[in-house]
mmCIF file of C-alpha atoms in Angstrom:
data_model
loop_
_atom_site.group_PDB
_atom_site.id
_atom_site.type_symbol
_atom_site.label_atom_id
_atom_site.label_comp_id
_atom_site.label_asym_id
_atom_site.label_seq_id
_atom_site.Cartn_x
_atom_site.Cartn_y
_atom_site.Cartn_z
ATOM 1 C CA UNK A 1 104.472 111.174 92.738
ATOM 2 C CA UNK A 2 102.550 114.027 91.162
ATOM 3 C CA UNK A 3 102.474 113.484 87.424
ATOM 4 C CA UNK A 4 104.927 115.600 85.402
ATOM 5 C CA UNK A 5 103.378 114.955 81.984
ATOM 6 C CA UNK A 6 102.521 118.074 79.954
ATOM 7 C CA UNK A 7 98.957 119.401 80.268
ATOM 8 C CA UNK A 8 96.524 118.447 77.534
ATOM 9 C CA UNK A 9 92.821 118.617 76.808
ATOM 10 C CA UNK A 10 91.054 115.701 78.535
ATOM 11 C CA UNK A 11 88.805 113.394 76.525
ATOM 12 C CA UNK A 12 85.235 113.899 77.702
ATOM 13 C CA UNK A 13 84.159 110.337 76.912
ATOM 14 C CA UNK A 14 86.993 108.875 78.972
ATOM 15 C CA UNK A 15 86.220 111.254 81.852
ATOM 16 C CA UNK A 16 82.562 110.201 81.782
ATOM 17 C CA UNK A 17 83.472 106.502 81.790
ATOM 18 C CA UNK A 18 85.753 107.000 84.806
ATOM 19 C CA UNK A 19 83.097 109.091 86.582
ATOM 20 C CA UNK A 20 80.555 106.315 86.043
ATOM 21 C CA UNK A 21 82.886 103.735 87.579
ATOM 22 C CA UNK A 22 83.595 106.044 90.524
ATOM 23 C CA UNK A 23 79.859 106.584 91.075
ATOM 24 C CA UNK A 24 79.158 102.847 90.990
ATOM 25 C CA UNK A 25 81.891 102.306 93.576
ATOM 26 C CA UNK A 26 80.581 105.056 95.891
ATOM 27 C CA UNK A 27 77.014 103.765 95.598
ATOM 28 C CA UNK A 28 78.144 100.144 96.078
ATOM 29 C CA UNK A 29 76.288 99.285 92.894
ATOM 30 C CA UNK A 30 73.844 101.115 90.644
ATOM 31 C CA UNK A 31 71.428 100.427 87.816
ATOM 32 C CA UNK A 32 71.156 102.284 84.512
ATOM 33 C CA UNK A 33 68.255 104.433 85.698
ATOM 34 C CA UNK A 34 70.186 105.672 88.741
ATOM 35 C CA UNK A 35 73.218 106.488 86.622
ATOM 36 C CA UNK A 36 71.163 108.266 83.974
ATOM 37 C CA UNK A 37 69.608 110.508 86.611
ATOM 38 C CA UNK A 38 72.928 111.160 88.305
ATOM 39 C CA UNK A 39 74.731 112.171 85.112
ATOM 40 C CA UNK A 40 71.718 113.701 83.351
ATOM 41 C CA UNK A 41 72.254 111.468 80.342
ATOM 42 C CA UNK A 42 69.891 109.317 78.306
ATOM 43 C CA UNK A 43 69.586 105.732 79.491
ATOM 44 C CA UNK A 44 70.721 104.579 76.032
ATOM 45 C CA UNK A 45 73.946 106.598 76.455
ATOM 46 C CA UNK A 46 74.607 105.168 79.918
ATOM 47 C CA UNK A 47 73.858 101.699 78.580
ATOM 48 C CA UNK A 48 76.581 102.122 75.964
ATOM 49 C CA UNK A 49 79.130 103.080 78.592
ATOM 50 C CA UNK A 50 78.327 100.332 81.082
ATOM 51 C CA UNK A 51 78.108 97.574 78.473
ATOM 52 C CA UNK A 52 81.503 98.552 77.082
ATOM 53 C CA UNK A 53 82.996 98.548 80.567
ATOM 54 C CA UNK A 54 81.283 95.242 81.364
ATOM 55 C CA UNK A 55 82.611 93.624 78.181
ATOM 56 C CA UNK A 56 86.158 94.607 79.193
ATOM 57 C CA UNK A 57 85.714 93.277 82.742
ATOM 58 C CA UNK A 58 85.676 96.641 84.515
ATOM 59 C CA UNK A 59 82.028 96.257 85.531
ATOM 60 C CA UNK A 60 79.950 93.217 86.384
ATOM 61 C CA UNK A 61 76.150 92.874 86.241
ATOM 62 C CA UNK A 62 74.469 91.135 89.178
ATOM 63 C CA UNK A 63 70.744 91.000 89.966
ATOM 64 C CA UNK A 64 69.921 94.062 87.886
ATOM 65 C CA UNK A 65 72.778 96.171 89.287
ATOM 66 C CA UNK A 66 76.218 97.076 87.971
ATOM 67 C CA UNK A 67 79.225 96.693 90.285
ATOM 68 C CA UNK A 68 82.964 97.324 89.949
ATOM 69 C CA UNK A 69 84.553 94.341 88.184
ATOM 70 C CA UNK A 70 87.584 92.277 89.104
ATOM 71 C CA UNK A 71 89.609 93.530 86.141
ATOM 72 C CA UNK A 72 90.517 96.445 88.404
ATOM 73 C CA UNK A 73 92.022 93.903 90.820
ATOM 74 C CA UNK A 74 94.152 92.579 87.972
ATOM 75 C CA UNK A 75 95.416 96.070 87.151
ATOM 76 C CA UNK A 76 95.873 96.979 90.835
ATOM 77 C CA UNK A 77 97.845 93.818 91.516
ATOM 78 C CA UNK A 78 100.145 94.668 88.625
ATOM 79 C CA UNK A 79 100.582 98.241 89.880
ATOM 80 C CA UNK A 80 101.568 97.006 93.333
ATOM 81 C CA UNK A 81 103.976 94.332 92.074
ATOM 82 C CA UNK A 82 105.639 96.797 89.682
ATOM 83 C CA UNK A 83 107.743 98.160 92.549
ATOM 84 C CA UNK A 84 109.840 95.263 93.841
ATOM 85 C CA UNK A 85 110.686 97.025 97.107
ATOM 86 C CA UNK A 86 107.039 96.918 98.190
ATOM 87 C CA UNK A 87 107.161 93.208 99.061
ATOM 88 C CA UNK A 88 110.149 93.756 101.331
ATOM 89 C CA UNK A 89 108.439 96.678 103.093
ATOM 90 C CA UNK A 90 105.245 94.682 103.589
ATOM 91 C CA UNK A 91 107.164 91.967 105.451
ATOM 92 C CA UNK A 92 108.441 94.540 107.941
ATOM 93 C CA UNK A 93 104.889 95.822 108.520
ATOM 94 C CA UNK A 94 103.652 92.335 109.355
ATOM 95 C CA UNK A 95 106.399 91.972 111.971
ATOM 96 C CA UNK A 96 105.518 95.296 113.638
ATOM 97 C CA UNK A 97 101.781 94.540 113.705
ATOM 98 C CA UNK A 98 102.419 91.140 115.270
ATOM 99 C CA UNK A 99 104.783 92.654 117.840
ATOM 100 C CA UNK A 100 102.388 95.407 118.960
ATOM 101 C CA UNK A 101 98.962 93.937 118.216
ATOM 102 C CA UNK A 102 97.911 97.138 116.417
ATOM 103 C CA UNK A 103 97.343 98.216 112.811
ATOM 104 C CA UNK A 104 100.233 99.241 110.540
ATOM 105 C CA UNK A 105 99.850 100.679 107.038
ATOM 106 C CA UNK A 106 102.111 101.348 104.062
ATOM 107 C CA UNK A 107 100.970 104.291 101.951
ATOM 108 C CA UNK A 108 102.472 105.831 98.820
ATOM 109 C CA UNK A 109 101.771 109.050 96.944
ATOM 110 C CA UNK A 110 100.751 109.151 93.309
ATOM 111 C CA UNK A 111 99.359 112.165 91.462
ATOM 112 C CA UNK A 112 99.021 114.036 94.740
ATOM 113 C CA UNK A 113 96.885 111.465 96.555
ATOM 114 C CA UNK A 114 97.769 108.736 99.027
ATOM 115 C CA UNK A 115 97.096 105.054 98.275
ATOM 116 C CA UNK A 116 97.075 102.165 100.725
ATOM 117 C CA UNK A 117 99.498 99.539 99.413
ATOM 118 C CA UNK A 118 99.225 97.210 102.418
ATOM 119 C CA UNK A 119 97.669 96.985 105.873
ATOM 120 C CA UNK A 120 98.935 94.618 108.569
ATOM 121 C CA UNK A 121 96.432 93.899 111.332
ATOM 122 C CA UNK A 122 97.511 92.893 114.839
ATOM 123 C CA UNK A 123 95.303 90.897 117.180
ATOM 124 C CA UNK A 124 94.053 94.020 119.001
ATOM 125 C CA UNK A 125 93.707 96.274 115.945
ATOM 126 C CA UNK A 126 90.536 98.272 115.449
ATOM 127 C CA UNK A 127 88.618 97.634 112.237
ATOM 128 C CA UNK A 128 88.453 100.697 110.009
ATOM 129 C CA UNK A 129 88.068 101.162 106.263
ATOM 130 C CA UNK A 130 91.706 100.847 105.221
ATOM 131 C CA UNK A 131 91.484 98.404 102.328
ATOM 132 C CA UNK A 132 94.288 97.974 99.820
ATOM 133 C CA UNK A 133 93.984 100.638 97.154
ATOM 134 C CA UNK A 134 92.033 103.059 99.329
ATOM 135 C CA UNK A 135 92.662 106.650 98.213
ATOM 136 C CA UNK A 136 93.126 109.474 100.723
ATOM 137 C CA UNK A 137 94.040 113.147 100.937
ATOM 138 C CA UNK A 138 97.580 113.431 102.250
ATOM 139 C CA UNK A 139 97.057 116.312 104.681
ATOM 140 C CA UNK A 140 94.713 114.360 106.986
ATOM 141 C CA UNK A 141 96.865 111.330 107.820
ATOM 142 C CA UNK A 142 100.172 110.821 109.606
ATOM 143 C CA UNK A 143 101.634 108.879 106.675
ATOM 144 C CA UNK A 144 100.413 111.515 104.226
ATOM 145 C CA UNK A 145 101.977 114.341 106.208
ATOM 146 C CA UNK A 146 105.200 112.336 106.518
ATOM 147 C CA UNK A 147 105.325 112.074 102.725
ATOM 148 C CA UNK A 148 104.480 115.764 102.187
ATOM 149 C CA UNK A 149 107.310 116.760 104.529
ATOM 150 C CA UNK A 150 109.838 115.233 102.089
ATOM 151 C CA UNK A 151 108.563 117.187 99.077
ATOM 152 C CA UNK A 152 109.624 120.661 97.927
ATOM 153 C CA UNK A 153 107.206 123.383 99.015
ATOM 154 C CA UNK A 154 106.137 124.076 95.421
ATOM 155 C CA UNK A 155 105.138 120.417 95.020
ATOM 156 C CA UNK A 156 103.058 120.580 98.181
ATOM 157 C CA UNK A 157 101.421 123.767 96.921
ATOM 158 C CA UNK A 158 100.609 122.055 93.624
ATOM 159 C CA UNK A 159 99.008 119.132 95.471
ATOM 160 C CA UNK A 160 96.914 121.469 97.619
ATOM 161 C CA UNK A 161 95.900 123.522 94.566
ATOM 162 C CA UNK A 162 94.617 120.360 92.916
ATOM 163 C CA UNK A 163 93.036 118.509 95.815
ATOM 164 C CA UNK A 164 92.441 121.130 98.505
ATOM 165 C CA UNK A 165 92.250 120.571 102.260
ATOM 166 C CA UNK A 166 88.911 118.807 102.775
ATOM 167 C CA UNK A 167 87.601 118.299 106.305
ATOM 168 C CA UNK A 168 87.453 114.734 107.639
ATOM 169 C CA UNK A 169 86.871 115.520 111.320
ATOM 170 C CA UNK A 170 86.765 118.595 113.531
ATOM 171 C CA UNK A 171 90.515 118.151 114.088
ATOM 172 C CA UNK A 172 91.608 118.034 110.443
ATOM 173 C CA UNK A 173 94.188 120.639 109.424
ATOM 174 C CA UNK A 174 92.361 122.983 107.041
ATOM 175 C CA UNK A 175 94.767 125.874 106.330
ATOM 176 C CA UNK A 176 98.029 125.912 104.420
ATOM 177 C CA UNK A 177 99.713 127.935 107.139
ATOM 178 C CA UNK A 178 98.947 125.314 109.809
ATOM 179 C CA UNK A 179 99.917 122.456 107.502
ATOM 180 C CA UNK A 180 103.260 123.976 106.479
ATOM 181 C CA UNK A 181 104.059 124.697 110.125
ATOM 182 C CA UNK A 182 103.373 121.075 110.976
ATOM 183 C CA UNK A 183 105.474 119.842 108.048
ATOM 184 C CA UNK A 184 108.429 121.842 109.351
ATOM 185 C CA UNK A 185 108.068 120.059 112.682
ATOM 186 C CA UNK A 186 107.869 116.696 110.903
ATOM 187 C CA UNK A 187 111.183 117.402 109.170
ATOM 188 C CA UNK A 188 112.771 118.219 112.531
ATOM 189 C CA UNK A 189 111.660 115.094 114.408
ATOM 190 C CA UNK A 190 111.389 112.666 111.479
ATOM 191 C CA UNK A 191 107.780 111.586 111.987
ATOM 192 C CA UNK A 192 104.209 112.908 111.826
ATOM 193 C CA UNK A 193 101.169 112.329 114.007
ATOM 194 C CA UNK A 194 97.450 112.339 113.387
ATOM 195 C CA UNK A 195 95.343 113.389 116.353
ATOM 196 C CA UNK A 196 91.967 112.020 115.207
ATOM 197 C CA UNK A 197 92.318 114.068 112.018
ATOM 198 C CA UNK A 198 91.081 111.475 109.530
ATOM 199 C CA UNK A 199 88.826 109.340 111.747
ATOM 200 C CA UNK A 200 87.287 110.339 115.070
ATOM 201 C CA UNK A 201 88.791 108.324 117.902
ATOM 202 C CA UNK A 202 91.870 107.197 115.922
ATOM 203 C CA UNK A 203 95.437 108.325 116.544
ATOM 204 C CA UNK A 204 98.426 107.525 114.346
ATOM 205 C CA UNK A 205 102.166 108.002 113.945
ATOM 206 C CA UNK A 206 103.752 107.958 110.495
ATOM 207 C CA UNK A 207 107.305 108.174 109.141
ATOM 208 C CA UNK A 208 108.588 108.438 105.559
ATOM 209 C CA UNK A 209 110.810 105.898 103.842
ATOM 210 C CA UNK A 210 113.631 107.776 102.105
ATOM 211 C CA UNK A 211 116.831 106.706 100.420
ATOM 212 C CA UNK A 212 119.685 109.196 100.938
ATOM 213 C CA UNK A 213 117.247 111.930 101.916
ATOM 214 C CA UNK A 214 115.359 111.909 98.611
ATOM 215 C CA UNK A 215 111.595 112.278 98.316
ATOM 216 C CA UNK A 216 109.786 109.481 100.145
ATOM 217 C CA UNK A 217 108.993 106.292 98.263
ATOM 218 C CA UNK A 218 106.157 105.917 100.768
ATOM 219 C CA UNK A 219 105.444 106.049 104.478
ATOM 220 C CA UNK A 220 104.580 103.670 107.294
ATOM 221 C CA UNK A 221 101.896 104.591 109.791
ATOM 222 C CA UNK A 222 100.946 102.971 113.093
ATOM 223 C CA UNK A 223 97.358 103.566 114.210
ATOM 224 C CA UNK A 224 95.068 102.667 117.073
ATOM 225 C CA UNK A 225 92.234 103.939 119.255
ATOM 226 C CA UNK A 226 92.912 107.228 121.041
ATOM 227 C CA UNK A 227 92.218 105.697 124.455
ATOM 228 C CA UNK A 228 95.058 103.170 123.949
ATOM 229 C CA UNK A 229 97.546 105.431 122.192
ATOM 230 C CA UNK A 230 98.278 107.830 125.041
ATOM 231 C CA UNK A 231 101.115 109.243 127.132
ATOM 232 C CA UNK A 232 104.626 107.897 126.690
ATOM 233 C CA UNK A 233 103.380 105.035 124.484
ATOM 234 C CA UNK A 234 102.086 107.534 121.890
ATOM 235 C CA UNK A 235 104.628 110.314 122.385
ATOM 236 C CA UNK A 236 107.855 108.286 122.565
ATOM 237 C CA UNK A 237 107.589 104.530 122.215
ATOM 238 C CA UNK A 238 105.488 104.332 119.045
ATOM 239 C CA UNK A 239 107.557 106.989 117.215
ATOM 240 C CA UNK A 240 110.723 105.092 118.149
ATOM 241 C CA UNK A 241 109.249 101.822 116.872
ATOM 242 C CA UNK A 242 108.139 103.377 113.581
ATOM 243 C CA UNK A 243 111.424 105.227 113.069
ATOM 244 C CA UNK A 244 113.339 102.050 113.834
ATOM 245 C CA UNK A 245 111.438 100.092 111.189
ATOM 246 C CA UNK A 246 111.739 102.811 108.533
ATOM 247 C CA UNK A 247 115.471 103.181 109.214
ATOM 248 C CA UNK A 248 115.962 99.430 108.848
ATOM 249 C CA UNK A 249 113.997 99.439 105.584
ATOM 250 C CA UNK A 250 115.988 102.384 104.234
ATOM 251 C CA UNK A 251 119.321 100.717 104.985
ATOM 252 C CA UNK A 252 118.277 97.393 103.506
ATOM 253 C CA UNK A 253 116.907 98.992 100.330
ATOM 254 C CA UNK A 254 119.989 101.159 99.928
ATOM 255 C CA UNK A 255 122.430 98.261 100.117
ATOM 256 C CA UNK A 256 120.393 95.546 98.443
#
């Protein structure tokens, strides 16, 4: 969910530390010289940041290069286990992936972004970058749009004000008018689609998980190559499969 805490002045040192970690992740490793040039800071200043982060386990130093440390895995594992319903949902995803041979994801929204909580991979699934913890913009994925469709319009506006509508492919929705029109359709039929909007050549169907019509606790999406997800399979059968699984999850969670 988008954070509701009151606005306050951010701490510049904390922002810089987080930016350094983000840069190291994007670069798949970096040395002090690279980071100093990127942030226009003295190497001694960068050294202070990275050594502090290394000492706390958030960075690791290998062959002259700093990488993201496993302490983030510790924190991420805790964040995922904090919601007990996630384990139940994950089991249902594994069943659907095994049944269809394709890829199924569970995504949740936090602070206006989507996060991959789990990916189940069937025997015929295509390999894309959908690792646990991956962060996405909600407007470009079927699961993200399914989640947005359950939120009040002012919440969606706040998310778009903060994160925008960046382009992933030539088919990404890039205007609020088009997105809101699509979200109205999602509310009518109960599911969203992605027509190669986040990754070229990939189609997906996503549906929200809601209890008593409240805002979604997350969404399931079913994805596969565009040449396989066609016709009645994409337009009717996959939506029915996804809606069936989400309905089963909703009932089980409601009456647990």
